[in-house]
Amino acid sequence: MAKLHISTTINGEPIEFLCDPPQTMLEVLRDQLGLTGSKEGCGSGDCGACSITVDGRLVCSCLMLAAEAEGHRLETIEGMARGDQLHPLQKKFVELAALQCGICTPGFLVASKALLDRNPNPTETEVRYWLAGNLCRCTGYDKIIRAVMEVAADMRETAR
Amino acid sequence: MNNIQYVAPQSIDEAVAAMAAANGTGRVLAGGTDLLIQMRAGVVSPGIIVDVKKIVEMTTIDETSGGYRIGAAVSGAVIGEHARLKKAWPGVVEAINLIGSKQIQGRASAGGNLCNASPAADSVPALVAAGAIVTVQGPKGRRDVPVEKIHAGPGRTTLQPGEIVVSFTLPARPAGSSDAYLRLIPRTEMDIAVVGCGVSLTIQNGTCTAARVGLGAVAPTVLLVEDAAKALAGSRLDDKALEAAAAACRAACKPINDKRGTIAYRTKIAGVLLKRAAGIAAERAGRK
Ligand SMILES: Cc1cc2nc3c(=O)[nH]c(=O)nc-3n(C[C@H](O)[C@H](O)[C@H](O)COP(=O)(O)OP(=O)(O)OC[C@H]3O[C@@H](n4cnc5c(N)ncnc54)[C@H](O)[C@@H]3O)c2cc1C
Ligand code: FES
Ligand code: FES
């Protein structure tokens, strides 16, 4: 099968890779580019563990072909911290124990950031609906929702 | 999955040519939220994947003398952010926005929802109620088809080999018009409709002057229920008219028993959703 040559931008860096047409973005991120933060929970769009953004739009990387990355800007969990400086969402997840085993966490963080980038003042209901595509086996969700609400409040405070 | 090819043409003519050259093994890729799952499950194994998201006409929304043209591959998220479209056709937009999660919305399109041809596809009853016209292009050129003519059965469409759905056109309609879509699911998010019902209507001086009703998940295809529309049109949407329309919906049902609902339950719910959706559409149309 002829390999496709793809040029894209991942977490602000220009990246080129070769892929087979049926390969998913998630496979290439994890197996070829070493970006293993995005997880495969289901491979069928149900769990959100593979969440990334493409041109700022939240998507499941398991339901995107790697070839589709051509010319677009991708953000993965690896781009969230600035060096050693965790993103406020990451800090709050740790502080409030909004994770246990952690496999869902990159997906929740990417999805939560996509929400707050768009809506800095969400209601709890909005947060719950926004995160309905992310499944967590461990936390029971409440701590996650609370963490997102607190970060939103903190960020509004700092922005003031 | 051997020897699959991927192309992302810039124009519909090129996409149609690529589909024609593939001799029936071509598959259109819009959001991939059905296609990639089916490929992974081995249900479909295309020879060539034709990604249509670089085609401007298929990925944009235009206003057309009072109506709207929605590219078949526009994602639900983009449709939901179009304030004017949402105001003009709230039922169509809410139906498309019910598909999956935020992640799914980032990719899923109305064209894919239609062409995947699930009888429970959420956007389709709302588009049927809206009287949407589908523009299709294939080896023999372009044609316009009412949306309710596309489904042929579960997973089957009336599209000819190599045909691509280009866009949906929602007609202009008079002041005092609106629409609504309701579905019943056992959860509040991320589930498949047990029944879905779209209602579009026009109200002038308290009288319903025009109506269309689409029903999903109660038959092998999404249904246009003309008898329900007739019961609403000409009435003041009083209880008697609503009950007659609900009865017409129940009569149109040819559902199956499955884990989501029995035949009796689906049939009953079809009538219930009709009344509620008609109520919401009427409120939106300005009846107080
Ligand atoms: C987690 C999850 C939740 C979901 N929830 C819902 C839900 O609540 N309600 C619902 O209705 N659906 C749901 N779906 C199904 C799916 O998301 C929708 O059917 C969606 O609208 C498909 O659009 P797409 O752009 O992703 O289609 P694709 O997967 O790209 O295409 C679907 C099919 O249509 C064909 N096709 C696509 N576009 C065209 C075109 N323009 N012309 C000709 N053929 C075309 C493709 O070849 C393919 O066979 C869900 C899916 C997932 C994974
Ligand atoms: S791995 Fe992509 S949604 Fe579960
Ligand atoms: S922390 Fe284990 S799945 Fe969420």
Coordinates of N, CA and C in Angstrom, one line a residue, chain A residues 1-146:
Chain A
M1 N 0.9 -1.2 0.0 CA 0.0 0.0 0.0 C 0.9 1.2 0.0
A2 N 0.6 2.2 -0.9 CA 1.4 3.4 -1.0 C 1.2 4.2 0.3
K3 N 2.3 4.6 0.8 CA 2.3 5.5 2.0 C 1.9 6.9 1.6
L4 N 1.2 7.6 2.5 CA 0.9 9.0 2.2 C 1.8 9.8 3.1
H5 N 2.2 10.9 2.5 CA 3.1 11.8 3.2 C 2.3 13.0 3.7
I6 N 2.3 13.2 5.0 CA 1.4 14.2 5.6 C 2.2 15.2 6.3
S7 N 1.8 16.5 6.1 CA 2.4 17.6 6.8 C 1.4 18.3 7.6
T8 N 1.6 18.4 8.9 CA 0.6 19.0 9.8 C 1.3 19.8 10.9
T9 N 0.5 20.3 11.8 CA 1.1 21.0 13.0 C 0.5 20.3 14.2
I10 N 1.4 19.9 15.1 CA 0.9 19.3 16.4 C 1.5 20.0 17.5
N11 N 0.7 20.5 18.4 CA 1.1 21.3 19.5 C 2.0 22.5 19.1
G12 N 1.7 23.1 18.0 CA 2.5 24.2 17.6 C 3.7 23.9 16.7
E13 N 4.1 22.6 16.7 CA 5.3 22.3 15.9 C 4.9 21.7 14.6
P14 N 5.6 22.1 13.5 CA 5.4 21.5 12.2 C 5.9 20.0 12.3
I15 N 5.0 19.1 11.8 CA 5.4 17.7 11.9 C 5.1 17.0 10.5
E16 N 5.9 16.1 10.1 CA 5.6 15.4 8.9 C 5.7 13.9 9.3
F17 N 4.8 13.1 8.6 CA 4.8 11.7 8.9 C 4.3 10.9 7.7
L18 N 4.6 9.7 7.6 CA 4.1 8.8 6.6 C 3.0 7.9 7.2
C19 N 1.9 7.6 6.5 CA 0.9 6.8 7.0 C 0.3 6.0 5.9
D20 N -0.4 4.9 6.3 CA -1.2 4.1 5.4 C -2.6 4.7 5.4
P21 N -3.3 4.7 4.3 CA -4.6 5.4 4.2 C -5.6 5.0 5.4
P22 N -5.7 3.7 5.8 CA -6.7 3.4 6.8 C -6.2 3.7 8.2
Q23 N -5.0 4.1 8.4 CA -4.5 4.3 9.8 C -5.2 5.5 10.4
T24 N -5.6 5.4 11.7 CA -6.2 6.5 12.4 C -5.2 7.4 13.0
M25 N -5.7 8.6 13.2 CA -4.8 9.6 13.8 C -4.3 9.1 15.2
L26 N -5.2 8.5 15.9 CA -4.7 7.9 17.2 C -3.6 7.0 17.1
E27 N -3.7 6.1 16.1 CA -2.6 5.1 15.9 C -1.3 5.8 15.6
V28 N -1.3 6.8 14.7 CA -0.1 7.5 14.3 C 0.5 8.3 15.5
L29 N -0.4 9.0 16.2 CA 0.0 9.8 17.4 C 0.8 8.8 18.4
R30 N 0.2 7.7 18.7 CA 0.7 6.9 19.7 C 1.9 6.0 19.2
D31 N 1.7 5.4 18.1 CA 2.7 4.4 17.7 C 3.8 4.9 16.8
Q32 N 3.6 6.0 16.2 CA 4.6 6.6 15.3 C 5.3 7.8 15.8
L33 N 4.5 8.7 16.5 CA 5.0 10.0 16.9 C 5.3 9.9 18.4
G34 N 5.1 8.8 19.0 CA 5.4 8.7 20.5 C 4.6 9.6 21.4
L35 N 3.5 10.1 20.9 CA 2.6 10.9 21.7 C 1.5 10.0 22.3
T36 N 1.9 9.3 23.4 CA 1.1 8.3 24.0 C 0.1 8.8 25.0
G37 N 0.0 10.1 25.2 CA -0.9 10.7 26.1 C -2.4 10.4 25.8
S38 N -2.7 10.5 24.5 CA -4.0 10.1 24.0 C -4.2 8.6 24.1
K39 N -5.3 8.2 24.7 CA -5.5 6.8 25.0 C -6.5 6.2 24.1
E40 N -6.5 4.9 23.9 CA -7.5 4.2 23.2 C -8.4 3.4 24.2
G41 N -9.6 3.9 24.5 CA -10.4 3.2 25.4 C -11.4 2.3 24.7
C42 N -11.8 2.7 23.5 CA -12.9 1.9 22.8 C -12.6 1.8 21.3
G43 N -12.1 2.9 20.7 CA -11.9 2.9 19.3 C -13.2 3.1 18.5
S44 N -14.2 3.4 19.2 CA -15.5 3.6 18.5 C -16.2 4.9 18.9
G45 N -15.5 5.9 19.4 CA -16.1 7.2 19.6 C -17.0 7.3 20.9
D46 N -16.9 6.3 21.7 CA -17.8 6.3 22.9 C -17.2 6.8 24.1
C47 N -15.8 6.7 24.3 CA -15.3 7.0 25.6 C -14.5 8.3 25.7
G48 N -14.1 8.9 24.6 CA -13.4 10.2 24.7 C -12.0 10.2 25.2
A49 N -11.4 9.0 25.4 CA -10.0 8.9 26.0 C -9.0 9.4 24.9
C50 N -9.4 9.4 23.7 CA -8.5 9.7 22.6 C -8.7 11.2 22.1
S51 N -9.4 12.0 22.9 CA -9.8 13.4 22.5 C -8.6 14.2 22.1
I52 N -8.7 14.9 21.0 CA -7.7 15.9 20.6 C -8.5 17.1 20.0
T53 N -7.8 18.2 19.7 CA -8.5 19.2 19.0 C -7.9 19.4 17.6
V54 N -8.7 19.6 16.6 CA -8.2 19.9 15.2 C -8.8 21.3 14.9
D55 N -7.9 22.2 14.6 CA -8.2 23.6 14.4 C -9.2 24.1 15.5
G56 N -8.9 23.7 16.7 CA -9.6 24.1 17.9 C -10.9 23.3 18.1
R57 N -11.2 22.4 17.3 CA -12.5 21.7 17.4 C -12.2 20.3 18.0
L58 N -13.0 20.0 19.1 CA -12.8 18.8 19.8 C -13.3 17.6 19.0
V59 N -12.4 16.6 18.8 CA -12.8 15.4 18.1 C -12.2 14.1 18.8
C60 N -12.7 12.9 18.3 CA -12.1 11.7 18.8 C -11.0 11.3 17.7
S61 N -9.8 11.2 18.2 CA -8.7 10.9 17.2 C -8.8 9.4 16.7
C62 N -9.6 8.6 17.4 CA -9.8 7.2 16.9 C -10.8 7.2 15.7
L63 N -11.5 8.3 15.5 CA -12.5 8.3 14.4 C -12.0 9.3 13.3
M64 N -10.7 9.5 13.3 CA -10.2 10.4 12.3 C -9.0 9.7 11.6
L65 N -9.0 9.8 10.3 CA -7.8 9.2 9.6 C -6.6 10.1 9.8
A66 N -5.4 9.5 9.9 CA -4.2 10.3 10.0 C -4.0 11.2 8.8
A67 N -4.4 10.6 7.6 CA -4.3 11.4 6.4 C -5.1 12.7 6.4
E68 N -6.1 12.8 7.2 CA -6.9 14.0 7.3 C -6.2 15.1 8.1
A69 N -5.1 14.8 8.7 CA -4.4 15.9 9.5 C -3.7 16.9 8.5
E70 N -3.5 16.5 7.3 CA -2.8 17.4 6.3 C -3.3 18.8 6.4
G71 N -2.4 19.7 6.7 CA -2.7 21.1 6.6 C -3.5 21.7 7.8
H72 N -3.7 20.8 8.8 CA -4.5 21.3 10.0 C -3.6 21.5 11.2
R73 N -4.2 22.1 12.2 CA -3.5 22.3 13.5 C -4.1 21.4 14.6
L74 N -3.3 20.5 15.1 CA -3.7 19.6 16.1 C -3.2 19.9 17.5
E75 N -4.0 19.7 18.5 CA -3.5 19.9 19.8 C -3.8 18.6 20.6
T76 N -2.8 18.1 21.3 CA -3.0 16.9 22.1 C -2.7 17.2 23.5
I77 N -2.9 16.3 24.4 CA -2.7 16.5 25.8 C -1.2 16.9 26.1
E78 N -0.3 16.4 25.2 CA 1.1 16.8 25.4 C 1.4 18.3 25.3
G79 N 0.5 19.0 24.6 CA 0.7 20.4 24.4 C 0.1 21.3 25.5
M80 N -0.5 20.6 26.5 CA -1.2 21.4 27.5 C -0.4 22.1 28.6
A81 N 0.6 21.4 29.1 CA 1.5 22.0 30.1 C 2.5 22.9 29.3
R82 N 3.0 23.9 30.0 CA 4.1 24.7 29.4 C 5.4 24.3 30.0
G83 N 6.1 23.4 29.5 CA 7.3 22.9 30.1 C 6.9 22.2 31.4
D84 N 7.4 22.6 32.5 CA 7.1 22.0 33.8 C 5.8 22.6 34.4
Q85 N 5.4 23.7 33.8 CA 4.2 24.5 34.3 C 2.9 23.8 33.9
L86 N 2.2 23.1 34.8 CA 1.0 22.5 34.5 C -0.1 23.5 34.1
H87 N -1.0 23.2 33.3 CA -2.2 24.0 33.0 C -3.1 24.0 34.2
P88 N -3.8 25.1 34.5 CA -4.6 25.1 35.7 C -5.6 23.9 35.8
L89 N -6.1 23.4 34.7 CA -6.9 22.2 34.8 C -6.2 21.0 35.3
Q90 N -4.9 20.9 34.8 CA -4.1 19.7 35.3 C -3.8 19.9 36.8
K91 N -3.5 21.1 37.2 CA -3.2 21.3 38.6 C -4.4 21.0 39.5
K92 N -5.6 21.5 39.0 CA -6.8 21.3 39.8 C -7.2 19.8 39.9
F93 N -7.0 19.1 38.7 CA -7.4 17.7 38.7 C -6.5 16.9 39.8
V94 N -5.3 17.3 39.9 CA -4.4 16.7 40.9 C -4.9 17.1 42.3
E95 N -5.1 18.4 42.5 CA -5.5 18.9 43.8 C -6.7 18.3 44.3
L96 N -7.7 18.1 43.5 CA -9.1 17.6 43.9 C -9.2 16.1 43.7
A97 N -8.1 15.5 43.3 CA -8.2 14.0 43.1 C -9.3 13.7 42.1
A98 N -9.3 14.4 41.0 CA -10.3 14.2 39.9 C -9.8 13.0 39.0
L99 N -8.9 12.2 39.5 CA -8.5 11.0 38.7 C -8.1 9.9 39.7
Q100 N -8.3 8.7 39.2 CA -7.8 7.6 40.0 C -6.8 6.8 39.1
C101 N -7.3 5.9 38.2 CA -6.3 5.2 37.4 C -5.7 6.1 36.4
G102 N -6.4 7.1 35.9 CA -5.9 8.1 35.0 C -6.0 7.9 33.5
I103 N -6.6 6.7 33.1 CA -6.6 6.5 31.7 C -7.6 7.5 31.0
C104 N -8.6 7.9 31.7 CA -9.6 8.8 31.0 C -9.1 10.3 31.1
T105 N -8.1 10.5 31.9 CA -7.7 11.9 32.3 C -7.3 12.8 31.1
P106 N -6.4 12.3 30.2 CA -6.0 13.2 29.1 C -7.2 13.6 28.3
G107 N -8.1 12.7 28.1 CA -9.3 13.0 27.3 C -10.2 14.0 28.0
F108 N -10.4 13.9 29.3 CA -11.2 14.8 30.1 C -10.5 16.2 30.1
L109 N -9.2 16.2 30.2 CA -8.5 17.5 30.2 C -8.6 18.2 28.9
V110 N -8.4 17.5 27.8 CA -8.5 18.1 26.5 C -9.9 18.6 26.2
A111 N -10.9 17.8 26.6 CA -12.3 18.2 26.4 C -12.6 19.4 27.3
S112 N -12.2 19.4 28.5 CA -12.5 20.5 29.5 C -11.9 21.8 29.0
K113 N -10.6 21.7 28.5 CA -9.9 22.9 28.0 C -10.7 23.4 26.8
A114 N -11.2 22.5 25.9 CA -11.9 23.0 24.7 C -13.2 23.7 25.2
L115 N -13.8 23.3 26.2 CA -15.0 23.9 26.8 C -14.6 25.3 27.3
L116 N -13.6 25.4 28.2 CA -13.3 26.7 28.8 C -12.7 27.7 27.8
D117 N -12.1 27.2 26.8 CA -11.6 28.1 25.7 C -12.8 28.8 25.1
R118 N -13.9 28.2 25.0 CA -15.1 28.6 24.3 C -16.0 29.3 25.2
N119 N -16.2 28.8 26.4 CA -17.1 29.3 27.4 C -16.5 29.3 28.8
P120 N -16.0 30.5 29.2 CA -15.3 30.6 30.4 C -16.2 30.6 31.6
N121 N -17.5 30.6 31.4 CA -18.5 30.7 32.5 C -19.6 29.6 32.4
P122 N -19.2 28.3 32.3 CA -20.2 27.3 32.1 C -21.0 27.0 33.3
T123 N -22.3 26.6 33.2 CA -23.0 26.1 34.3 C -22.6 24.7 34.5
E124 N -23.0 24.1 35.7 CA -22.7 22.7 35.9 C -23.3 21.8 34.9
T125 N -24.5 22.2 34.5 CA -25.2 21.4 33.5 C -24.5 21.4 32.2
E126 N -24.0 22.6 31.8 CA -23.2 22.7 30.6 C -22.0 21.8 30.6
V127 N -21.3 21.9 31.8 CA -20.1 21.1 31.9 C -20.4 19.6 31.8
R128 N -21.5 19.2 32.5 CA -21.9 17.7 32.4 C -22.2 17.3 31.0
Y129 N -23.0 18.1 30.3 CA -23.3 17.8 28.9 C -22.1 17.8 28.0
W130 N -21.2 18.8 28.2 CA -20.0 18.9 27.4 C -19.2 17.7 27.5
L131 N -19.1 17.1 28.8 CA -18.2 16.0 29.0 C -18.9 14.7 28.9
A132 N -20.1 14.7 28.4 CA -20.9 13.4 28.3 C -20.2 12.4 27.3
G133 N -19.3 12.9 26.5 CA -18.6 12.0 25.6 C -17.3 11.4 26.2
N134 N -17.1 11.7 27.4 CA -15.9 11.2 28.1 C -16.3 10.3 29.2
L135 N -15.9 9.0 29.2 CA -16.3 8.1 30.2 C -15.2 7.9 31.3
C136 N -15.6 7.7 32.5 CA -14.6 7.5 33.6 C -15.1 6.3 34.4
R137 N -14.3 5.3 34.6 CA -14.7 4.1 35.3 C -14.5 4.3 36.8
C138 N -13.7 5.3 37.2 CA -13.2 5.3 38.6 C -13.9 6.4 39.4
T139 N -13.9 7.6 38.9 CA -14.1 8.8 39.9 C -15.6 9.0 40.2
G140 N -16.5 8.5 39.4 CA -17.9 8.8 39.6 C -18.2 10.3 39.1
Y141 N -17.3 10.9 38.4 CA -17.5 12.2 37.7 C -17.6 13.4 38.6
D142 N -18.1 13.3 39.8 CA -18.3 14.5 40.6 C -17.1 15.4 40.8
K143 N -16.0 14.7 41.1 CA -14.7 15.4 41.3 C -14.2 16.1 40.0
I144 N -14.5 15.4 38.9 CA -14.0 16.0 37.6 C -14.9 17.3 37.4
I145 N -16.2 17.2 37.6 CA -17.0 18.3 37.3 C -16.7 19.5 38.2
R146 N -16.4 19.1 39.5 CA -16.0 20.2 40.5 C -14.7 20.8 40.1

